[in-house]
Short mmCIF file of C-alpha atoms in Angstrom, two decimals:
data_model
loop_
_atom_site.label_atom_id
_atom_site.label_comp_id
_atom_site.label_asym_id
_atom_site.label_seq_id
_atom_site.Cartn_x
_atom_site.Cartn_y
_atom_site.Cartn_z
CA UNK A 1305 79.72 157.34 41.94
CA UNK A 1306 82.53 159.19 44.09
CA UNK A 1307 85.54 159.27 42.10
CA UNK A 1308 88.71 158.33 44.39
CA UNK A 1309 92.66 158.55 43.11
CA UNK A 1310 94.65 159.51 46.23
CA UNK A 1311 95.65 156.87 48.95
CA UNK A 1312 95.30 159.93 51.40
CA UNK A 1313 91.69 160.01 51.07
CA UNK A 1314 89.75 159.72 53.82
CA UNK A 1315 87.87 157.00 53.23
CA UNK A 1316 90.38 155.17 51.81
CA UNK A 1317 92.21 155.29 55.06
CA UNK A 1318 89.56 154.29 56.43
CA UNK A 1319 89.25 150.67 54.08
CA UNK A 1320 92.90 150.53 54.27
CA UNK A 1321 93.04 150.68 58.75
CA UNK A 1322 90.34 147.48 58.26
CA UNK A 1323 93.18 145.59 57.73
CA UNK A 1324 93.71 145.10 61.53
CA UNK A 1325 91.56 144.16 64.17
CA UNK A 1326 91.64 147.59 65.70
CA UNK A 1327 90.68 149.83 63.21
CA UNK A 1328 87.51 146.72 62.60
CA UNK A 1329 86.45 147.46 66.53
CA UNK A 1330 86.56 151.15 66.15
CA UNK A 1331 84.95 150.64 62.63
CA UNK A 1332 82.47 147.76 62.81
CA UNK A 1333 83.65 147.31 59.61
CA UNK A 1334 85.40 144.99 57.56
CA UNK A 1335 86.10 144.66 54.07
CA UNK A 1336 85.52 141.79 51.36
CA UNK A 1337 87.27 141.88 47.79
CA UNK A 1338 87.28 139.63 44.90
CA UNK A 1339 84.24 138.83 42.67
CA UNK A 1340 83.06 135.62 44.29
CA UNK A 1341 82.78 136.45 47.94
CA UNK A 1342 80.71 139.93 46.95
CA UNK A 1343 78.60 138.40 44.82
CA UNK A 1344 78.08 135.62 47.84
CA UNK A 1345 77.40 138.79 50.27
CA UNK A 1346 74.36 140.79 47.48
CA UNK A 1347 73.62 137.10 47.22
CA UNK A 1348 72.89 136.59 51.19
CA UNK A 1349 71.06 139.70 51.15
CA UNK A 1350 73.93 141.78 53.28
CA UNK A 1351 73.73 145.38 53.16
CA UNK A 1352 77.03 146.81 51.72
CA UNK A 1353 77.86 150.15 53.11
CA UNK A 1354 80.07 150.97 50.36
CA UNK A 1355 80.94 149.29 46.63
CA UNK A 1356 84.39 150.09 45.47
CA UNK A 1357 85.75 149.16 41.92
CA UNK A 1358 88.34 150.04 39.69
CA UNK A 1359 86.47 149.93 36.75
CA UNK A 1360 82.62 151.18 36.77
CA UNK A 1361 81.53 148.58 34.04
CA UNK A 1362 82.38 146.68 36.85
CA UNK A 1363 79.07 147.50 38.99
CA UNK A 1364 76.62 146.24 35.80
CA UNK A 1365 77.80 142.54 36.30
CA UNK A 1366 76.49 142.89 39.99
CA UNK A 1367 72.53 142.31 41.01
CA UNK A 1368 72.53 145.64 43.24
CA UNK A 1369 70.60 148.01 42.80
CA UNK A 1370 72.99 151.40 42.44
CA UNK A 1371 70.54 153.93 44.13
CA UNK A 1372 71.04 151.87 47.76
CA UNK A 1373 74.75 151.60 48.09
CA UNK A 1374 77.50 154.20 47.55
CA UNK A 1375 79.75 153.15 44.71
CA UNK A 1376 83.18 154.39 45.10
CA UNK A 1377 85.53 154.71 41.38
CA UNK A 1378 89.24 154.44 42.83
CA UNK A 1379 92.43 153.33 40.91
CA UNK A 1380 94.38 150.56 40.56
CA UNK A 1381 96.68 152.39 43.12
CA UNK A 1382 94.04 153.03 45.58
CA UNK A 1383 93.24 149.41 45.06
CA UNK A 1384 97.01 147.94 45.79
CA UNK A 1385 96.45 149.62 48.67
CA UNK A 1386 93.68 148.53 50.54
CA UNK A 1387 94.00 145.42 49.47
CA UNK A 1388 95.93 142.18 51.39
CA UNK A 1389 96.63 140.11 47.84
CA UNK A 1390 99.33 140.76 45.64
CA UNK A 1391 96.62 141.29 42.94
CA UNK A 1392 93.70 142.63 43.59
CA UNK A 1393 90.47 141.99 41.20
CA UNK A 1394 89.49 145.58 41.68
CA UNK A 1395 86.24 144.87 43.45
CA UNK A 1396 85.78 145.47 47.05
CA UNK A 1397 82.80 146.02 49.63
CA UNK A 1398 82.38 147.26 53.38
CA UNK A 1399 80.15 145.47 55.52
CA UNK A 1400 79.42 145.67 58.83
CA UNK A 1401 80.99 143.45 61.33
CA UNK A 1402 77.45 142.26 62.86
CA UNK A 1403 78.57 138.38 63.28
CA UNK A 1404 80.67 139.17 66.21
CA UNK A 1405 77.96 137.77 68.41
CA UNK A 1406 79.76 137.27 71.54
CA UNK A 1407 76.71 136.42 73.77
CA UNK A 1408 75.57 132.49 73.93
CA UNK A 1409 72.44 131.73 72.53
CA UNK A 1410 69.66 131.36 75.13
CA UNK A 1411 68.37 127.97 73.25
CA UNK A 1412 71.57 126.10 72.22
CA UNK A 1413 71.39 122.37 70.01
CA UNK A 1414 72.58 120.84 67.03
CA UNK A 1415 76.40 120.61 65.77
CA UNK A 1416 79.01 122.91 66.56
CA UNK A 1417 82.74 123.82 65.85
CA UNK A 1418 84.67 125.57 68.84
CA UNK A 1419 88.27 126.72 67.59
CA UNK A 1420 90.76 127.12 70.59
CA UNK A 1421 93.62 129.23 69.83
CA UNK A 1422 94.00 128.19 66.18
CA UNK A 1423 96.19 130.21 64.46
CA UNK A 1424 96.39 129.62 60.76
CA UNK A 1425 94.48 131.92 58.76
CA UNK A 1426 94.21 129.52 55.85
CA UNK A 1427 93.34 126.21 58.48
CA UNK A 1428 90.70 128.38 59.64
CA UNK A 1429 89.01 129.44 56.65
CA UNK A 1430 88.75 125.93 55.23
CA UNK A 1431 87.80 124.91 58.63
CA UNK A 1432 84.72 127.29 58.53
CA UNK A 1433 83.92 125.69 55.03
CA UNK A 1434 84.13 122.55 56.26
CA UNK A 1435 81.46 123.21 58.78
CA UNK A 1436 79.56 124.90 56.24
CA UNK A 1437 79.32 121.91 53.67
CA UNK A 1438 78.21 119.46 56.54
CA UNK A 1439 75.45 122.10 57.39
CA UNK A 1440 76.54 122.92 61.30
CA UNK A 1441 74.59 124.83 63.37
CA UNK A 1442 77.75 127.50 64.43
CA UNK A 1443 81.21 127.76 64.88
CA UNK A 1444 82.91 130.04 67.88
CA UNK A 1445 86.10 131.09 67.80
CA UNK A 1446 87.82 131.16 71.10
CA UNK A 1447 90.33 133.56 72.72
CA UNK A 1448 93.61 133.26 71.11
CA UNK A 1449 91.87 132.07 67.41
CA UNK A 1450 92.64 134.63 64.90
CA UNK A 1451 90.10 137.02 64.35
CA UNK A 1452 87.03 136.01 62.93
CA UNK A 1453 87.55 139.16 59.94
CA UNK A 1454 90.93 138.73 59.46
CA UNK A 1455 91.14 139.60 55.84
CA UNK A 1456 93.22 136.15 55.47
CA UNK A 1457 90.53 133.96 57.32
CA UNK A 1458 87.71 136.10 55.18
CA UNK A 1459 89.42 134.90 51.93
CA UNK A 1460 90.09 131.87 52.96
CA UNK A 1461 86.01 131.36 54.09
CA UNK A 1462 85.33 132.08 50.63
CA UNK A 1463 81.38 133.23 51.66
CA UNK A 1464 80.59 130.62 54.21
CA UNK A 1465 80.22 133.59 57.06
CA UNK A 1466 77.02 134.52 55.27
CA UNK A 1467 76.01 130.71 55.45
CA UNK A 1468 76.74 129.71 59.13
CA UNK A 1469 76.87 132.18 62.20
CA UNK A 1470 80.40 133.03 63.48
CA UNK A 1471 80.61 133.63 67.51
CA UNK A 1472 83.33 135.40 69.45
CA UNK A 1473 83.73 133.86 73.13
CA UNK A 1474 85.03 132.06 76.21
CA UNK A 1475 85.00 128.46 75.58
CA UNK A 1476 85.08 127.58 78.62
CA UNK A 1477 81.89 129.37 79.11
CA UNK A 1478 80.75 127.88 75.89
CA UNK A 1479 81.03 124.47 77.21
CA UNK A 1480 78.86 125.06 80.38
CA UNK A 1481 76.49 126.27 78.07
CA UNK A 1482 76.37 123.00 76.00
CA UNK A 1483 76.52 120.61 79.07
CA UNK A 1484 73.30 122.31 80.79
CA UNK A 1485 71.33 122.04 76.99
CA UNK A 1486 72.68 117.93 77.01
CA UNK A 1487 74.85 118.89 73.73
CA UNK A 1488 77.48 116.21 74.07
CA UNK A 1489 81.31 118.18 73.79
CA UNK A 1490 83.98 116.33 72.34
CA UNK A 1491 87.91 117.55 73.04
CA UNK A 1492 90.48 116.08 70.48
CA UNK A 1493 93.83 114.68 71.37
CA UNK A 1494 97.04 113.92 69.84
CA UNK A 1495 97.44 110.73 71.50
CA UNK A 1496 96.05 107.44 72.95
CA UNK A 1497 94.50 108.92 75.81
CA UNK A 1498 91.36 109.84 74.23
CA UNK A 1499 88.97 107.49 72.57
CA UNK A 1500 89.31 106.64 68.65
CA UNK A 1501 86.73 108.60 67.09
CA UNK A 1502 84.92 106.17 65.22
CA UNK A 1503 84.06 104.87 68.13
CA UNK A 1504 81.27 107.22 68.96
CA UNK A 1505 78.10 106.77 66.72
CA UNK A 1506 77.22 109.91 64.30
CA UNK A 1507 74.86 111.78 65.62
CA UNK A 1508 72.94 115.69 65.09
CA UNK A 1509 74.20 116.66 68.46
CA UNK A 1510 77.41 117.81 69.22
CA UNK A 1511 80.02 120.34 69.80
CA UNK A 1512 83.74 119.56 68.70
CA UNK A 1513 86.66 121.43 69.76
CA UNK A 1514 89.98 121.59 67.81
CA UNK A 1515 92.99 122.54 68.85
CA UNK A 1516 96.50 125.18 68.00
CA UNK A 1517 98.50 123.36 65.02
CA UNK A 1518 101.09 123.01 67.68
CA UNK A 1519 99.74 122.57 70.78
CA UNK A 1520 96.30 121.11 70.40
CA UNK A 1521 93.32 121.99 72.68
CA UNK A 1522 94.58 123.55 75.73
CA UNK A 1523 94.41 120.94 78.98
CA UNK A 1524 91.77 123.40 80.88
CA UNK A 1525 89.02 122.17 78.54
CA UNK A 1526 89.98 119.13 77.86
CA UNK A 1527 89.50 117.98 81.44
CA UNK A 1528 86.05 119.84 80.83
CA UNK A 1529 84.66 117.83 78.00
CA UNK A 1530 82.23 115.21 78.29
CA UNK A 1531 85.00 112.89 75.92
CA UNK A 1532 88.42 113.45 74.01
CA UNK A 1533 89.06 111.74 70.67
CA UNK A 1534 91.88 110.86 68.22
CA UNK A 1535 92.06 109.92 65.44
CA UNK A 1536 94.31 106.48 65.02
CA UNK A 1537 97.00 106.72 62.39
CA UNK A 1538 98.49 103.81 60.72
CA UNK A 1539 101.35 105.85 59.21
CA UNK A 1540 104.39 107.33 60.26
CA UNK A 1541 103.56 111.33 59.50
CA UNK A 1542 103.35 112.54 62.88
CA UNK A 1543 100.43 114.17 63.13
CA UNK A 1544 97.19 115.40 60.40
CA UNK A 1545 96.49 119.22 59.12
CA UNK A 1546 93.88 120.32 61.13
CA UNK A 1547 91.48 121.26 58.93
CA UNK A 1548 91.63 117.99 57.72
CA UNK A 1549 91.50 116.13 60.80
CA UNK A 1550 88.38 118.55 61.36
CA UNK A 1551 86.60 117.59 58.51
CA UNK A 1552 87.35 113.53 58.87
CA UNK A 1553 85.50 114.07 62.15
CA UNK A 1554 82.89 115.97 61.49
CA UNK A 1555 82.17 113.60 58.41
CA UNK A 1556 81.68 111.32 60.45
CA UNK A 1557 79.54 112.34 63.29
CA UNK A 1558 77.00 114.01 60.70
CA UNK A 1559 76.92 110.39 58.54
CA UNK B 1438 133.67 122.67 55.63
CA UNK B 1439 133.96 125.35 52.98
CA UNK B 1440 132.78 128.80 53.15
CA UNK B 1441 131.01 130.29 50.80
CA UNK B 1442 130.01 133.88 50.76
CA UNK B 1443 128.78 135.16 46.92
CA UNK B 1444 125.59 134.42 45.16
CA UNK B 1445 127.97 134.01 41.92
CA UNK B 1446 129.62 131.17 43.81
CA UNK B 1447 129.22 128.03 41.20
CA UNK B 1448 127.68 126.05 44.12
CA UNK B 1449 125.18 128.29 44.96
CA UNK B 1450 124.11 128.83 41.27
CA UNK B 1451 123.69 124.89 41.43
CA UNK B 1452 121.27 125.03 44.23
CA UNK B 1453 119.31 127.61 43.22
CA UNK B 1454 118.62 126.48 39.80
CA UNK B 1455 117.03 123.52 41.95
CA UNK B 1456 113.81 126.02 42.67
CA UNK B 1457 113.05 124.95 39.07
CA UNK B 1458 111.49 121.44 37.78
CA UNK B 1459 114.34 122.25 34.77
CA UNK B 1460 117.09 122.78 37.25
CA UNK B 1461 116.09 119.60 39.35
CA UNK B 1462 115.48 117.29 36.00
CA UNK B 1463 118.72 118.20 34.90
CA UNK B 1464 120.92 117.98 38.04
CA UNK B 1465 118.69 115.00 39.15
CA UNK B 1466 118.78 116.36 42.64
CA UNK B 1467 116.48 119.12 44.73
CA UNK B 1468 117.26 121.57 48.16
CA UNK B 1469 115.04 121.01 51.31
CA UNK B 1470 114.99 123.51 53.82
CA UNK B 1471 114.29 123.63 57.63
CA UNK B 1472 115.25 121.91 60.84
CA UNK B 1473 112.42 119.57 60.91
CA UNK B 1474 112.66 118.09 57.18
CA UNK B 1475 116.65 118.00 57.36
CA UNK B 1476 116.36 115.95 60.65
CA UNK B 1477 113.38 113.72 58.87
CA UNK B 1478 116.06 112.76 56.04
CA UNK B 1479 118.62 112.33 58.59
CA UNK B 1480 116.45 109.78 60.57
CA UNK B 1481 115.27 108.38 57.32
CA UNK B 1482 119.25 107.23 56.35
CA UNK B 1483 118.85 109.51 52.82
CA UNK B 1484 122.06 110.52 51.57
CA UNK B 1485 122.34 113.80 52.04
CA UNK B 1486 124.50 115.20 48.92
CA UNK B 1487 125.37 118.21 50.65
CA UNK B 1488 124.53 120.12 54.14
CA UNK B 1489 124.56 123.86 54.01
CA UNK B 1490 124.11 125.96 57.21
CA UNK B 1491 124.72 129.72 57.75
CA UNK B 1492 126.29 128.45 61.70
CA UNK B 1493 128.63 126.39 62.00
CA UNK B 1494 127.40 125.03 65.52
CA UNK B 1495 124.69 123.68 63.65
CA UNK B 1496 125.98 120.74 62.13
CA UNK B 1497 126.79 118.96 66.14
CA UNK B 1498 123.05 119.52 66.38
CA UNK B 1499 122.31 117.02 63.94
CA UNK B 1500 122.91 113.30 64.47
CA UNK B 1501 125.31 113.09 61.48
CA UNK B 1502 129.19 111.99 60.38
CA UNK B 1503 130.63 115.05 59.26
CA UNK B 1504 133.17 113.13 57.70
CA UNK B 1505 130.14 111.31 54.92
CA UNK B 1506 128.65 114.82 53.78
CA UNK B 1507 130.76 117.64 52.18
CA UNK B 1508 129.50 120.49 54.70
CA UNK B 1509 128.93 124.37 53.54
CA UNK B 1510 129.03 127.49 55.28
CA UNK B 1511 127.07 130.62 53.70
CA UNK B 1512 125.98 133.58 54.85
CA UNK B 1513 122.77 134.73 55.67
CA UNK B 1514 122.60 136.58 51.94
CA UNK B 1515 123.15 133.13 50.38
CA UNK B 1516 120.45 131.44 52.24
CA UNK B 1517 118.40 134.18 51.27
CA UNK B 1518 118.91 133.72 47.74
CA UNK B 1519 118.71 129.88 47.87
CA UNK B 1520 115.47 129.59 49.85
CA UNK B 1521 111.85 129.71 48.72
CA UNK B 1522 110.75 131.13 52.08
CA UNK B 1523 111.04 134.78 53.53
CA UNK B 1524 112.45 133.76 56.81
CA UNK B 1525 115.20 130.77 55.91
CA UNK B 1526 115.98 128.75 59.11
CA UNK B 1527 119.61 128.67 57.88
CA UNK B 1528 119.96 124.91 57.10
CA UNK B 1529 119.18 123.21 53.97
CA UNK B 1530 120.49 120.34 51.80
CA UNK B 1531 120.69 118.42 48.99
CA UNK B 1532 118.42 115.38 48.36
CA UNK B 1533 118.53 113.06 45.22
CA UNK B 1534 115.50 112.93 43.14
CA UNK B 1535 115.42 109.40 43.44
CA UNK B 1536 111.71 109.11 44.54
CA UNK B 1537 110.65 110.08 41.01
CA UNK B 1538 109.05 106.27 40.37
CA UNK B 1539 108.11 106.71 36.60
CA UNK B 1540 107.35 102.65 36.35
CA UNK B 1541 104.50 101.03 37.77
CA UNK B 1542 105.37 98.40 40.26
CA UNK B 1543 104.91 94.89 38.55
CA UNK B 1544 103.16 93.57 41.95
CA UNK B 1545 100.29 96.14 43.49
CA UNK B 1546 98.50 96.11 45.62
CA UNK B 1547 97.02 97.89 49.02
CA UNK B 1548 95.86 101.40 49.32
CA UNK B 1549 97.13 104.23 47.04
CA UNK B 1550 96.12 108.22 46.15
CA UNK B 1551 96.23 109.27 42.57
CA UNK B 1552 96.50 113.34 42.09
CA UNK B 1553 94.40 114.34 38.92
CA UNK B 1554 95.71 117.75 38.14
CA UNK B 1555 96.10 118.98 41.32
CA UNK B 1556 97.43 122.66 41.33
CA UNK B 1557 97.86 124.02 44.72
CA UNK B 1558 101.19 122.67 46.45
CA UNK B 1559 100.11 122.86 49.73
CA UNK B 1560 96.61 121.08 49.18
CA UNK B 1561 99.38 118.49 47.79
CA UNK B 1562 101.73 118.51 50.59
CA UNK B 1563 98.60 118.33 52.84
CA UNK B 1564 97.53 114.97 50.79
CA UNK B 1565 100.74 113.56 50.77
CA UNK B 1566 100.60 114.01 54.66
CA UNK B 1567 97.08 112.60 54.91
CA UNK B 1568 97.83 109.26 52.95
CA UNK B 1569 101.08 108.90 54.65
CA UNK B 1570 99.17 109.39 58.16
CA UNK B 1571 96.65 106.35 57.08
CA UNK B 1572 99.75 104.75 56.02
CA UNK B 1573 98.63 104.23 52.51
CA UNK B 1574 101.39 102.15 50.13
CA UNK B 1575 101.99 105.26 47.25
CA UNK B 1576 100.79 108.79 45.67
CA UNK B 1577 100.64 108.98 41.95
CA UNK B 1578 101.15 112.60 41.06
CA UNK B 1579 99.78 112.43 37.66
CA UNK B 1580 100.45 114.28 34.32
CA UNK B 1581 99.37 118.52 35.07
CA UNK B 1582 99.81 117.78 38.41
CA UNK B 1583 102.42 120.03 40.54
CA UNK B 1584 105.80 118.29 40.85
CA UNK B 1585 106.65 116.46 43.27
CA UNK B 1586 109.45 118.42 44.32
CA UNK B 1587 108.82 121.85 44.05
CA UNK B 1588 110.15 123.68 46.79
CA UNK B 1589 106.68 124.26 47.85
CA UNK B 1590 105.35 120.64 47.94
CA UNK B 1591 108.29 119.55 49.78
CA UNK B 1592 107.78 122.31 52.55
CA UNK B 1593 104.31 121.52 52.81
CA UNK B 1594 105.05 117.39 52.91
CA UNK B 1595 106.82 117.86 56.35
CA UNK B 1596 109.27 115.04 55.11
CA UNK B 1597 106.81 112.47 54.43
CA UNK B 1598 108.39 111.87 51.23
CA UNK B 1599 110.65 109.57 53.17
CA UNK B 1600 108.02 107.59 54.98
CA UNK B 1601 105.54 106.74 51.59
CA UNK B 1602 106.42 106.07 48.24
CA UNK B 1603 105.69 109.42 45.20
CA UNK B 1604 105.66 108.13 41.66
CA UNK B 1605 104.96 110.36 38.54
CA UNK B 1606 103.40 108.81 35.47
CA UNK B 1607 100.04 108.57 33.39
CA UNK B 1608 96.97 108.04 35.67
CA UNK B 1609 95.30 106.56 32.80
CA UNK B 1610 97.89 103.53 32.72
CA UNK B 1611 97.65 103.27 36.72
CA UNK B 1612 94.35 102.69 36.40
CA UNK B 1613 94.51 99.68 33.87
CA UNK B 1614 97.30 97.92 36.46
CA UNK B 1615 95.20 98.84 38.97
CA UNK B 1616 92.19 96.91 37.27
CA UNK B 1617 94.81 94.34 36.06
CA UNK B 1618 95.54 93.86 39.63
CA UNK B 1619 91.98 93.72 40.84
CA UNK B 1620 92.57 97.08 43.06
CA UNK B 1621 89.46 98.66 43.58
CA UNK B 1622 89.66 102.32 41.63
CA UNK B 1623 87.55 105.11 43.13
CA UNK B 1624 87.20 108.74 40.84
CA UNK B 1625 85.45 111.60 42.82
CA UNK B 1626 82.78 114.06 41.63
CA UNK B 1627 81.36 117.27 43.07
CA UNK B 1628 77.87 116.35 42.35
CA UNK B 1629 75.18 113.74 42.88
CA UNK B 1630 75.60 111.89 39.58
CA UNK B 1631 77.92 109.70 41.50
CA UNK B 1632 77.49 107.31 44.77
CA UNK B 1633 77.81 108.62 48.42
CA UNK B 1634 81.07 107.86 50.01
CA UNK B 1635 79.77 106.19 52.89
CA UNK B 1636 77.41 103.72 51.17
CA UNK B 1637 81.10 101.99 50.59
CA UNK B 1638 82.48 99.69 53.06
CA UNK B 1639 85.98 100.44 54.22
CA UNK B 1640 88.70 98.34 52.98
CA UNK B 1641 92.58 98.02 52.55
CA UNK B 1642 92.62 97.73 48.79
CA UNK B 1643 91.84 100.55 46.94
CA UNK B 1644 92.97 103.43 44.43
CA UNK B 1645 91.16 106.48 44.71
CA UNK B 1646 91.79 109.46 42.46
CA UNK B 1647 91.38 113.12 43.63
CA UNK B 1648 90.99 115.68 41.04
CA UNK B 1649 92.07 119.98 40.44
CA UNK B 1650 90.62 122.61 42.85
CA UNK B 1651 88.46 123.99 40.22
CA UNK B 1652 87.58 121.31 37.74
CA UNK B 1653 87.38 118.42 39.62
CA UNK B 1654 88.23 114.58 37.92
CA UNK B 1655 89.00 114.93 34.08
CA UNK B 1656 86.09 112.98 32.54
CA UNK B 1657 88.68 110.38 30.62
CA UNK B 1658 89.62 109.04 33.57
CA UNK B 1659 85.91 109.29 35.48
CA UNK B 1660 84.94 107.02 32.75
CA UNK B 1661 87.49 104.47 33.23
CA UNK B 1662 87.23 104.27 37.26
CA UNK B 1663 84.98 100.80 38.98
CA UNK B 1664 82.82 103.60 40.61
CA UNK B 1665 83.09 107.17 41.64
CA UNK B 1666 81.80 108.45 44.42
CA UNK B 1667 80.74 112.18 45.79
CA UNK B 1668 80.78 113.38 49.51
CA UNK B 1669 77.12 114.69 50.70
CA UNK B 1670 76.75 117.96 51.82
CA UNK B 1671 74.14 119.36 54.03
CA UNK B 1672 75.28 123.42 54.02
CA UNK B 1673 75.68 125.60 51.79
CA UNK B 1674 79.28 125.66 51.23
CA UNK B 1675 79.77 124.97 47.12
CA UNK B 1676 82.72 122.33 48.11
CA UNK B 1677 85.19 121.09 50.46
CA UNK B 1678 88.92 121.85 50.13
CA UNK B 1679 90.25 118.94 48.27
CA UNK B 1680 92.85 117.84 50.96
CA UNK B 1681 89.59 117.94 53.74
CA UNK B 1682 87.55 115.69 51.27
CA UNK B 1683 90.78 114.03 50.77
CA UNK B 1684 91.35 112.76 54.35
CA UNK B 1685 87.33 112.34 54.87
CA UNK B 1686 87.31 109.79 52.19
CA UNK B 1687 90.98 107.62 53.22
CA UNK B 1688 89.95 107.74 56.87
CA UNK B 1689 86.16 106.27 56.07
CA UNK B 1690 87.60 103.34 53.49
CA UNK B 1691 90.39 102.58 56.00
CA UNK B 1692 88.51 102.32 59.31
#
């Protein structure tokens, strides 16, 4: 175990420049912390390519096996510093970034989650989750989404990247994709102009796009989808979070 | 309009002591921030105790009688110092706490949320949004629950405070005038001891109670519900963020 006390380290530079997309791209990196979501990665099997802890009693409550990862010993310090919470739990892992898959799957079916241009870490993370309790197929995150590695989004996942496979791309490439495998793709709307939701019948086979908090889907792929839907509200709040407007219609396609 | 420009100002101590339940209990009033919720109480015909703004040309663009609300004009440092948020918009003001309903209504009936515990305020504000969307007729924010107006909840409500009705009070009595009343009550579990959402019909009377992030339901109260009921899950996620199962569950009973 490599001993680590300065933030000027090299490696710790390195964790630290994971932060932002950039140094992930050059890196193919990114990096977890907390207890839960690194016990959900030795859980899944993923290979870390570096342990880090502030205390080394730390590594004994882990199922790894020491010899096959390098364990890194840094200080509380070293651990304010790489890390994007105000307080850190002192446990942190590198992993490769290998769910970037940006190409389209040759054989494409089931239920999927596109995100266009979302933009709240925390709406996307619970998003993911969503998707990941009603057992999807995949979720893609379109140009303008945040970044799937984000360390907010990551936190905010809690795991469910090891669960359900992430995908980088053009969702208007996506789309074509799903019409020539007959995977009907549903837009969603603000208004009236779409179709109420509940009146489509559930079904294993679809692929649901959500829009920007602001904005919604963007009109290019609406006019591409096979249908839009809203979802009627009897209230007066003016519109629904959504991540919970996702999961309210994902509920009810998978029923 | 008077200007105020010190943080020792007696005013400004006033409003700042509203961050606190303490300070809000014992001034019976609280501070909202923001274009968007100031204009919601505006529309809504509150009485706004005071308006404080950091421009003057603010106040012509709200749809308000200068001449009904004693107007104040602080500096960016004051705003600072009264706001919860990093980046104040430079307009707040002063609500009553009047929406704290401690007594049960002698007539109930309709649809209504009950928050068990719930910790996070913006998995509250989220709910409070979501019930207000299906236009649901109150929110019970139960003992251990965050309060209702903590400068959090409030931002995260958007203003729907002023479109559906908050009471505080003891779940456990809500649910005997709910029974009293013949209102179907609803508790939710995270596992399969309980029934599956969907194998209930939708409906316009009901009470359903939604429990903390971590701990779900407090047993007293599970015990004491007509049925509870669980939401299946096909993935591997370990739950659903409470204001997602939240709006899955009001949007199936009130389709």
């Amino acid at each position: 175990m490599q001993s680590i006390t300065s933030n000027q380290n090299k490696r710790v530079k390195e964790w630290r420049k994971m932060q932002s997309k950039k140094g992930r791209l050059a890196s193919g990196q990114y990096l977890i912390e907390g207890w839960h979501i690194v016990n959900e990665a030795i859980k899944h099997g993923k290979q870390l390519k570096a342990l880090i802890v502030t205390d080394a009693t730390f590594l004994t409550q882990l199922s790894i096996d020491e010899g096959e990862v390098d364990t890194y010993l840094i200080t509380p310090e070293v651990a304010k510093h790489i890390s994007t919470t105000e307080t850190p739990q002192g446990i942190f892992a590198v992993l490769e970034t290998a769910d970037y898959h940006e190409s389209i799957p040759e054989k494409l079916g089931g239920s999927w989650l596109m995100l266009d241009n979302v933009q709240d870490p925390g709406n996307i993370g619970t998003m993911v989750r969503t998707a990941d309790a009603a057992g999807m197929n995949g979720i893609v995150f379109g140009e303008g989404t945040v970044d799937i590695y984000n360390p907010k989004v990551v936190r905010s996942m809690q795991g469910s990247q090891f669960h359900i496979r992430l995908y980088t791309g053009n969702l208007n490439d996506w789309l074509t994709a799903f019409k020539k495998h007959n995977v009907p793709t549903y837009g969603t709307e603000l208004n009236e102009r779409a179709l109420s939701y509940d009146e489509i019948a559930s079904t294993k086979q679809f692929a649901l796009i959500m829009g920007n908090e602001g904005n919604g889907v963007s009109k290019e792929l609406l006019d591409k989808t096979d249908q839009n839907l809203y979802i009627p509200m009897n209230g007066e709040a003016e519109s629904l979070n959504v991540a919970v407007a996702t999961g309210i219609l994902i509920f009810h396609f998978i029923k």
